[in-house]
PDB file of N, CA and C and ligand atoms in Angstrom:
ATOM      1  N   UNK W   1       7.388  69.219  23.561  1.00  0.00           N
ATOM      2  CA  UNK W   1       6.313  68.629  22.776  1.00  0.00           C
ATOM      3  C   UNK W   1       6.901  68.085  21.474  1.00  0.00           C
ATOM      4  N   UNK W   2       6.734  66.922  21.377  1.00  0.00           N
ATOM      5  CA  UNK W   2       7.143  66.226  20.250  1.00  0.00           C
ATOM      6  C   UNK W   2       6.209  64.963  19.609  1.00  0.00           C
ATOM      7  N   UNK W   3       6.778  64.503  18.473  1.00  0.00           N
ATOM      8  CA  UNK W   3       6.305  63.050  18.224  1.00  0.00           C
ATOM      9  C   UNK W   3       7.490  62.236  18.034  1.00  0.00           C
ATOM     10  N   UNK W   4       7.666  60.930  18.148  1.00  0.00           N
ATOM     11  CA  UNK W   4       8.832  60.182  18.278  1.00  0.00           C
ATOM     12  C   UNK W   4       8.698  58.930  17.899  1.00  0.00           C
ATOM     13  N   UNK W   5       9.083  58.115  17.193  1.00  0.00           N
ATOM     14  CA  UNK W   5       8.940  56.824  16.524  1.00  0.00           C
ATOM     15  C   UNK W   5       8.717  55.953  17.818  1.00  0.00           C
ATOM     16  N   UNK W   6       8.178  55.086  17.786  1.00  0.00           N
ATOM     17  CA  UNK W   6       8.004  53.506  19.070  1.00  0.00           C
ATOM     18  C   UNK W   6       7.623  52.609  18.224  1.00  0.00           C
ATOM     19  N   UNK W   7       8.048  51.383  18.795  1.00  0.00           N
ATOM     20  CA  UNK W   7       8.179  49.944  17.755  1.00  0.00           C
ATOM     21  C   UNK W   7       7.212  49.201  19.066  1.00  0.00           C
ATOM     22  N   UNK W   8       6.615  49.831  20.249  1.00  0.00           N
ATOM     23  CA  UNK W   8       5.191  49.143  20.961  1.00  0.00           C
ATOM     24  C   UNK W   8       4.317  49.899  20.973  1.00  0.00           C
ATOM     25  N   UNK W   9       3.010  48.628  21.359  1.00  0.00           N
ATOM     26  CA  UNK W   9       1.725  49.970  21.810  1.00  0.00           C
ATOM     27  C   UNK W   9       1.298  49.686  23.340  1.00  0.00           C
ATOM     28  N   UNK W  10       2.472  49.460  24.045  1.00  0.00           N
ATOM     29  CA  UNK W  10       2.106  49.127  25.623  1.00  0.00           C
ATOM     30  C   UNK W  10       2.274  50.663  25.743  1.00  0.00           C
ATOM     31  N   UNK W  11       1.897  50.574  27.182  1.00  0.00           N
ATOM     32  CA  UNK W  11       2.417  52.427  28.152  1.00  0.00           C
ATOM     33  C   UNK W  11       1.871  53.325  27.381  1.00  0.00           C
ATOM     34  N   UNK W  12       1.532  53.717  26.071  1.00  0.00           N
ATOM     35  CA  UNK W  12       1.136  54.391  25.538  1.00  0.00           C
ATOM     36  C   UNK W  12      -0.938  54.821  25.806  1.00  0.00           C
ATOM     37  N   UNK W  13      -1.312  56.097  25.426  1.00  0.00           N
ATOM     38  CA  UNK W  13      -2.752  56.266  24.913  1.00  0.00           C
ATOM     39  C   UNK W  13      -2.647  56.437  23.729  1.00  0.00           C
ATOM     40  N   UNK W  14      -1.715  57.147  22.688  1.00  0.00           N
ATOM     41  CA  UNK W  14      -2.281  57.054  21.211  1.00  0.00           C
ATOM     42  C   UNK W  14      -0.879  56.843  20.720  1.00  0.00           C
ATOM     43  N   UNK W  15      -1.410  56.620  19.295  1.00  0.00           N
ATOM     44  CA  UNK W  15      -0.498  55.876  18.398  1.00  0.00           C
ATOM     45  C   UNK W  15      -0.381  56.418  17.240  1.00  0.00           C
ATOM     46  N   UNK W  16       0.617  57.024  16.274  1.00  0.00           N
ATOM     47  CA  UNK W  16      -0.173  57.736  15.527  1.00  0.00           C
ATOM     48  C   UNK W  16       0.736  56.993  14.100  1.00  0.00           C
ATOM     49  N   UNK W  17       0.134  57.045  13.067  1.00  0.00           N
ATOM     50  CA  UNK W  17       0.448  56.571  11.913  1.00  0.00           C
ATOM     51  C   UNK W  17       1.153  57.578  10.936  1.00  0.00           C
ATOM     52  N   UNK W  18       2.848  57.856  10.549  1.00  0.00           N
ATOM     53  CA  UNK W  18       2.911  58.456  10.243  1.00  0.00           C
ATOM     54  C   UNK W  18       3.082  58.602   8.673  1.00  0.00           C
ATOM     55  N   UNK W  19       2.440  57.559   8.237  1.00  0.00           N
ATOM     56  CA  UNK W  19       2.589  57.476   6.567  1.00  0.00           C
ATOM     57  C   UNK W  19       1.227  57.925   6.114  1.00  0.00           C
ATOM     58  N   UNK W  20       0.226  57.849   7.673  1.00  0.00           N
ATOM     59  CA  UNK W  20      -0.882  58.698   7.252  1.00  0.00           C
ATOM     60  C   UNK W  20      -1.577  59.669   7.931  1.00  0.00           C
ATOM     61  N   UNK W  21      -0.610  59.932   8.890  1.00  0.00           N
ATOM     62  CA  UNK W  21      -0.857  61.209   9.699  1.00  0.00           C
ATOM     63  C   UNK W  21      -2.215  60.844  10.077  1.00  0.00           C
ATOM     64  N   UNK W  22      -2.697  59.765  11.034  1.00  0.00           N
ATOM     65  CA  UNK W  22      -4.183  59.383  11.537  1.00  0.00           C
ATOM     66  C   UNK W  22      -3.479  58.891  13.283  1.00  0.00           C
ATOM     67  N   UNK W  23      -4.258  59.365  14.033  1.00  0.00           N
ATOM     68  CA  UNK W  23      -3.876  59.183  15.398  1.00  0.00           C
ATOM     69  C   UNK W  23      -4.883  57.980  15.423  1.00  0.00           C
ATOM     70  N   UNK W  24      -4.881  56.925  16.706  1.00  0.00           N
ATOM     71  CA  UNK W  24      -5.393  56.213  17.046  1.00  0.00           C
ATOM     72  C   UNK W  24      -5.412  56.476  18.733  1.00  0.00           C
ATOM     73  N   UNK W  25      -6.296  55.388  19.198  1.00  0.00           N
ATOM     74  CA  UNK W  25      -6.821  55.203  20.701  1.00  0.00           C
ATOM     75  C   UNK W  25      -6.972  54.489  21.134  1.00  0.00           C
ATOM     76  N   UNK W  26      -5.451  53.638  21.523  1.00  0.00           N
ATOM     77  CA  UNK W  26      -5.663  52.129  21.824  1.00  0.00           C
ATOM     78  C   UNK W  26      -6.621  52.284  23.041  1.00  0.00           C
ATOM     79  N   UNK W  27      -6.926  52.509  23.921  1.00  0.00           N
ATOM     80  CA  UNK W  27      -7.714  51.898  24.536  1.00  0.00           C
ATOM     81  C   UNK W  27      -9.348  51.476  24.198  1.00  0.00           C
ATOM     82  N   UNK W  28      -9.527  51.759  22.719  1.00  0.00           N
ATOM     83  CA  UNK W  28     -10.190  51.777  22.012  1.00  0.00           C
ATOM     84  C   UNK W  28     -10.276  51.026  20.617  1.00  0.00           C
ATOM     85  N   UNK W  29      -9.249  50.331  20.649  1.00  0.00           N
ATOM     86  CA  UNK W  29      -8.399  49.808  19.334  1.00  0.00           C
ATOM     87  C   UNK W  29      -9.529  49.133  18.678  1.00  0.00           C
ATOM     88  N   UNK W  30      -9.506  49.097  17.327  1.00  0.00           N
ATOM     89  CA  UNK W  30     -10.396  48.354  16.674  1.00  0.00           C
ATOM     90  C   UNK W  30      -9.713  47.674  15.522  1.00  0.00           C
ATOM     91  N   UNK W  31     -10.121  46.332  15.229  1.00  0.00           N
ATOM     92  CA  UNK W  31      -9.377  45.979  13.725  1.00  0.00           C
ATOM     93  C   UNK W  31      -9.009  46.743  12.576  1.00  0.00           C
ATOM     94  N   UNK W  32      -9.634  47.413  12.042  1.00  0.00           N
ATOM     95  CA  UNK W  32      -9.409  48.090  11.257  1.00  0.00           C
ATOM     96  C   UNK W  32      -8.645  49.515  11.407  1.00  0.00           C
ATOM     97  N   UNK W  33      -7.884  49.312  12.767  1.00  0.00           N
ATOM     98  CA  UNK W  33      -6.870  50.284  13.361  1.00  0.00           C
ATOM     99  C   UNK W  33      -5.807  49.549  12.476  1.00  0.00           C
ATOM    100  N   UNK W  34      -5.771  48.188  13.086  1.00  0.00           N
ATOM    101  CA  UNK W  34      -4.714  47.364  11.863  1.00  0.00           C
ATOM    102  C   UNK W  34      -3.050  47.931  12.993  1.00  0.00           C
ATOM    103  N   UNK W  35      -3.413  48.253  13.567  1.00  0.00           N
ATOM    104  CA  UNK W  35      -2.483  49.268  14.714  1.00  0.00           C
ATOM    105  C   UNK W  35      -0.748  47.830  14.627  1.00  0.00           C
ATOM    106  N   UNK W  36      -1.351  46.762  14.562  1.00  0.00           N
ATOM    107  CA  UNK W  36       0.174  45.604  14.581  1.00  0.00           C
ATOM    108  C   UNK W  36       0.612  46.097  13.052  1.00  0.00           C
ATOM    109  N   UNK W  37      -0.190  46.247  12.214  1.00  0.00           N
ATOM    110  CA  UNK W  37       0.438  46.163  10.721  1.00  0.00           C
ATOM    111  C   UNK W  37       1.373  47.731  10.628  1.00  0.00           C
ATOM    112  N   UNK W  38       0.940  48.805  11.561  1.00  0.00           N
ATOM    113  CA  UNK W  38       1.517  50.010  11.657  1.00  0.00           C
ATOM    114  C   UNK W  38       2.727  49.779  12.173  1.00  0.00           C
ATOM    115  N   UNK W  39       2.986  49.318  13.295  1.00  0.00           N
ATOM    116  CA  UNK W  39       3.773  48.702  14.334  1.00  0.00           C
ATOM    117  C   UNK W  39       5.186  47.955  13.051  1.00  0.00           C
ATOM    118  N   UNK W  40       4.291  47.309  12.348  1.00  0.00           N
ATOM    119  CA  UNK W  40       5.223  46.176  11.691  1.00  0.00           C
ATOM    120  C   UNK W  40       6.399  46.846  10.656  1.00  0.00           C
ATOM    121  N   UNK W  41       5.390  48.380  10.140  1.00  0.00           N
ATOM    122  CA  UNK W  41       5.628  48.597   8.757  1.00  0.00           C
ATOM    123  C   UNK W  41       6.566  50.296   9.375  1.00  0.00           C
ATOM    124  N   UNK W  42       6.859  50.059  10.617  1.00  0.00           N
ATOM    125  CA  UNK W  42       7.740  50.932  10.990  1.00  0.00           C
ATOM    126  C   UNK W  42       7.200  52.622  10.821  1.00  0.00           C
ATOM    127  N   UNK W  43       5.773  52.273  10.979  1.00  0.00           N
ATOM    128  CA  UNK W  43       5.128  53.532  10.527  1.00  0.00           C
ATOM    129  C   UNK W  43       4.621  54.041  11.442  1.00  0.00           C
ATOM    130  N   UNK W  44       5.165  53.237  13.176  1.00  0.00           N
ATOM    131  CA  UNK W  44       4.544  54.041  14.483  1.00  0.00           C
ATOM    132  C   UNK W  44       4.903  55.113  15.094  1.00  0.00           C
ATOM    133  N   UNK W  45       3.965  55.901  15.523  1.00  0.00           N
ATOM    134  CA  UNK W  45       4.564  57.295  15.977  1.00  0.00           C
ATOM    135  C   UNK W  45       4.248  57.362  17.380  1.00  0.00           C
ATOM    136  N   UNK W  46       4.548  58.015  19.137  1.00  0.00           N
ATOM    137  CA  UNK W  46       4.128  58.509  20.207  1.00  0.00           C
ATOM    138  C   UNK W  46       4.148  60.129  20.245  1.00  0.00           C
ATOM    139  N   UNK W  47       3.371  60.172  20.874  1.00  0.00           N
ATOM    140  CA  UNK W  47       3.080  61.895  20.994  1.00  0.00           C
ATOM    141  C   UNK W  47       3.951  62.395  22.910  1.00  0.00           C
ATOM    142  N   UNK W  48       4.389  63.535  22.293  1.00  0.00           N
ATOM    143  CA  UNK W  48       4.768  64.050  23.935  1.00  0.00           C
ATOM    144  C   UNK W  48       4.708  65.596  23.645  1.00  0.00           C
ATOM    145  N   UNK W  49       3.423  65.462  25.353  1.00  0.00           N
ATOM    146  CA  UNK W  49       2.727  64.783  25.587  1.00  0.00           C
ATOM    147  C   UNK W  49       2.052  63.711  25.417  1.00  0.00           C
ATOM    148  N   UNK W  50       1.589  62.629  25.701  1.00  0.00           N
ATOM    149  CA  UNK W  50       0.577  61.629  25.025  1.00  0.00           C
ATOM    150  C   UNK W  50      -0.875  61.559  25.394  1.00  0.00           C
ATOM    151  N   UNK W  51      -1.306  62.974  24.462  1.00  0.00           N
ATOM    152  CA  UNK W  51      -2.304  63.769  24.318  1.00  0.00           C
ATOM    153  C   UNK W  51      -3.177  63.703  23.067  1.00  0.00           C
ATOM    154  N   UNK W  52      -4.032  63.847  22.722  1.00  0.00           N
ATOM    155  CA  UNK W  52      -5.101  63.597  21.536  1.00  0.00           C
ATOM    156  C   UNK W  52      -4.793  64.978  21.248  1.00  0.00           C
ATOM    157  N   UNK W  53      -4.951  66.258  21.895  1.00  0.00           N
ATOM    158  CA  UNK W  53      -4.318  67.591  21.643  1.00  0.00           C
ATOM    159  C   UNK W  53      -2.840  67.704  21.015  1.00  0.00           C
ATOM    160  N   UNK W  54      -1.947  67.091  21.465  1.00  0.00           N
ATOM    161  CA  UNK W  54      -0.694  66.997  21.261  1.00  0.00           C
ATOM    162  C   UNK W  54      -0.696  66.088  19.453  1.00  0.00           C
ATOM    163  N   UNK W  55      -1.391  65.352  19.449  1.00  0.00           N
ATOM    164  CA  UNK W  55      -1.218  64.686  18.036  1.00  0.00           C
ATOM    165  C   UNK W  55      -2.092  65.560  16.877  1.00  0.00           C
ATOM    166  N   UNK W  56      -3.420  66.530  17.534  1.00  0.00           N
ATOM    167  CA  UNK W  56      -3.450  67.476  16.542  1.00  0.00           C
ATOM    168  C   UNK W  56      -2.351  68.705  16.649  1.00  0.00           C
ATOM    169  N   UNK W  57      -2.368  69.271  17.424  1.00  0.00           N
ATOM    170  CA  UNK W  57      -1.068  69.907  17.117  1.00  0.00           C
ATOM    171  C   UNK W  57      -0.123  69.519  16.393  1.00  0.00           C
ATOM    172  N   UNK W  58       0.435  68.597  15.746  1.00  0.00           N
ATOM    173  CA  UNK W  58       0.917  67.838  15.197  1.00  0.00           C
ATOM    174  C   UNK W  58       0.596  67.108  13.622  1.00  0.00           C
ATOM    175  N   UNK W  59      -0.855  67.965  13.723  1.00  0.00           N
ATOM    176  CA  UNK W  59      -1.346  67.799  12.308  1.00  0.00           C
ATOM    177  C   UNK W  59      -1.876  66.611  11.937  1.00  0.00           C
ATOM    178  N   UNK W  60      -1.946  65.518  12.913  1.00  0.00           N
ATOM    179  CA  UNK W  60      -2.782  64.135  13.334  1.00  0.00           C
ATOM    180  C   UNK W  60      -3.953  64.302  12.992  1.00  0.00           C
ATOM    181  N   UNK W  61      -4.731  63.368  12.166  1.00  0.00           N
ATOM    182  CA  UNK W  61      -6.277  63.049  11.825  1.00  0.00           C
ATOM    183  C   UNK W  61      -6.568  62.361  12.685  1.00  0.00           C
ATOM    184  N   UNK W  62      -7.758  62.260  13.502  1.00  0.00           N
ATOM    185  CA  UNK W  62      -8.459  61.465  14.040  1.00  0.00           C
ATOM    186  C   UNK W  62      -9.052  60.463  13.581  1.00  0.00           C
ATOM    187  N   UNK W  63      -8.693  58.553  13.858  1.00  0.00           N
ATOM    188  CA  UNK W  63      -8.874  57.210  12.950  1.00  0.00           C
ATOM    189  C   UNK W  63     -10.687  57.481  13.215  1.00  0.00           C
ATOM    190  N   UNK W  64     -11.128  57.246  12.123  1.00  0.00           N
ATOM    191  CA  UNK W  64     -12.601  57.033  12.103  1.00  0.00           C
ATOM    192  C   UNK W  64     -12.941  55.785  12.890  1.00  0.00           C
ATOM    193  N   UNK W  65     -12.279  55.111  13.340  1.00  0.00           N
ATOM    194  CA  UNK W  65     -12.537  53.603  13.740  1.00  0.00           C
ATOM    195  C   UNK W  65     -12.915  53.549  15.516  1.00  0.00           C
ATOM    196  N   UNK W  66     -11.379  54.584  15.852  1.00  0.00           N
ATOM    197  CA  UNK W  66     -11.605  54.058  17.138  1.00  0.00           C
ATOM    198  C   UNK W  66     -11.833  55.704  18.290  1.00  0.00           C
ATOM    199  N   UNK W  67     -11.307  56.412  17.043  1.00  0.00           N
ATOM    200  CA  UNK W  67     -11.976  58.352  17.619  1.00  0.00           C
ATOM    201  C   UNK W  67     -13.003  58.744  17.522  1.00  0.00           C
ATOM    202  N   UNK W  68     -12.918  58.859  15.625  1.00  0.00           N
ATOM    203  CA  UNK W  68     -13.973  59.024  14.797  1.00  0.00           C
ATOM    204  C   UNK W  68     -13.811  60.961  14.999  1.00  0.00           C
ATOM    205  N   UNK W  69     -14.361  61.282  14.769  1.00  0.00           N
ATOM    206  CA  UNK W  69     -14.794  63.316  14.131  1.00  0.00           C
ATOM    207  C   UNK W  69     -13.465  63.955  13.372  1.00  0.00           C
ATOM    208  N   UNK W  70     -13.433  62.744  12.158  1.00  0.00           N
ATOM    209  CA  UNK W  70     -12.351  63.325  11.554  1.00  0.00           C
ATOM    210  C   UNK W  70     -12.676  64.742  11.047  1.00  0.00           C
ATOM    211  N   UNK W  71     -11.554  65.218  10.791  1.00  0.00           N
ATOM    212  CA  UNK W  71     -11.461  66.659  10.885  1.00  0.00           C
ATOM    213  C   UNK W  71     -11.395  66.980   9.153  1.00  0.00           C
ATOM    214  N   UNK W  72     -10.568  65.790   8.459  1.00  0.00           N
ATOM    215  CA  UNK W  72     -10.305  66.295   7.161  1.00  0.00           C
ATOM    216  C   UNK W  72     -11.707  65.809   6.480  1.00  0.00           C
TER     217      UNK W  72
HETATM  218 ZN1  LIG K 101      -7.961  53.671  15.027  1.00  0.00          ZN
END
């Protein structure tokens, strides 16, 4: 179980932002995921598992945008 930097958001279910510790759900993606500008700014993370469990374990917030029941 880990998290691991990725520079795509193909093959993946979540994405997680690590300059702000907020998971995302591309299959759910919403603009204000902004998910390319994460991508751009070298701030992408994958979860392994690539689990919504696995990214809280991991201390991951849930994006209000495209999860929503943030926790903090
Ligand atoms: Zn999001």
């Amino acid at each position: 179980m880990s998290v691991t930097p990725t520079n795509s958001k193909y093959g993946i279910n979540y994405l997680g932002n690590k300059n702000t510790t907020e998971v995302h759900r591309l299959a759910n993606e919403k603009p204000q995921c902004q998910i390319d500008e994460i991508l751009t700014a070298g701030n992408a993370v994958k979860f392994i598992p690539d689990t919504l469990e696995e990214a809280h374990n991991n201390g991951y917030d849930n994006c209000a945008y495209c999860i929503g029941g943030s926790r903090r």
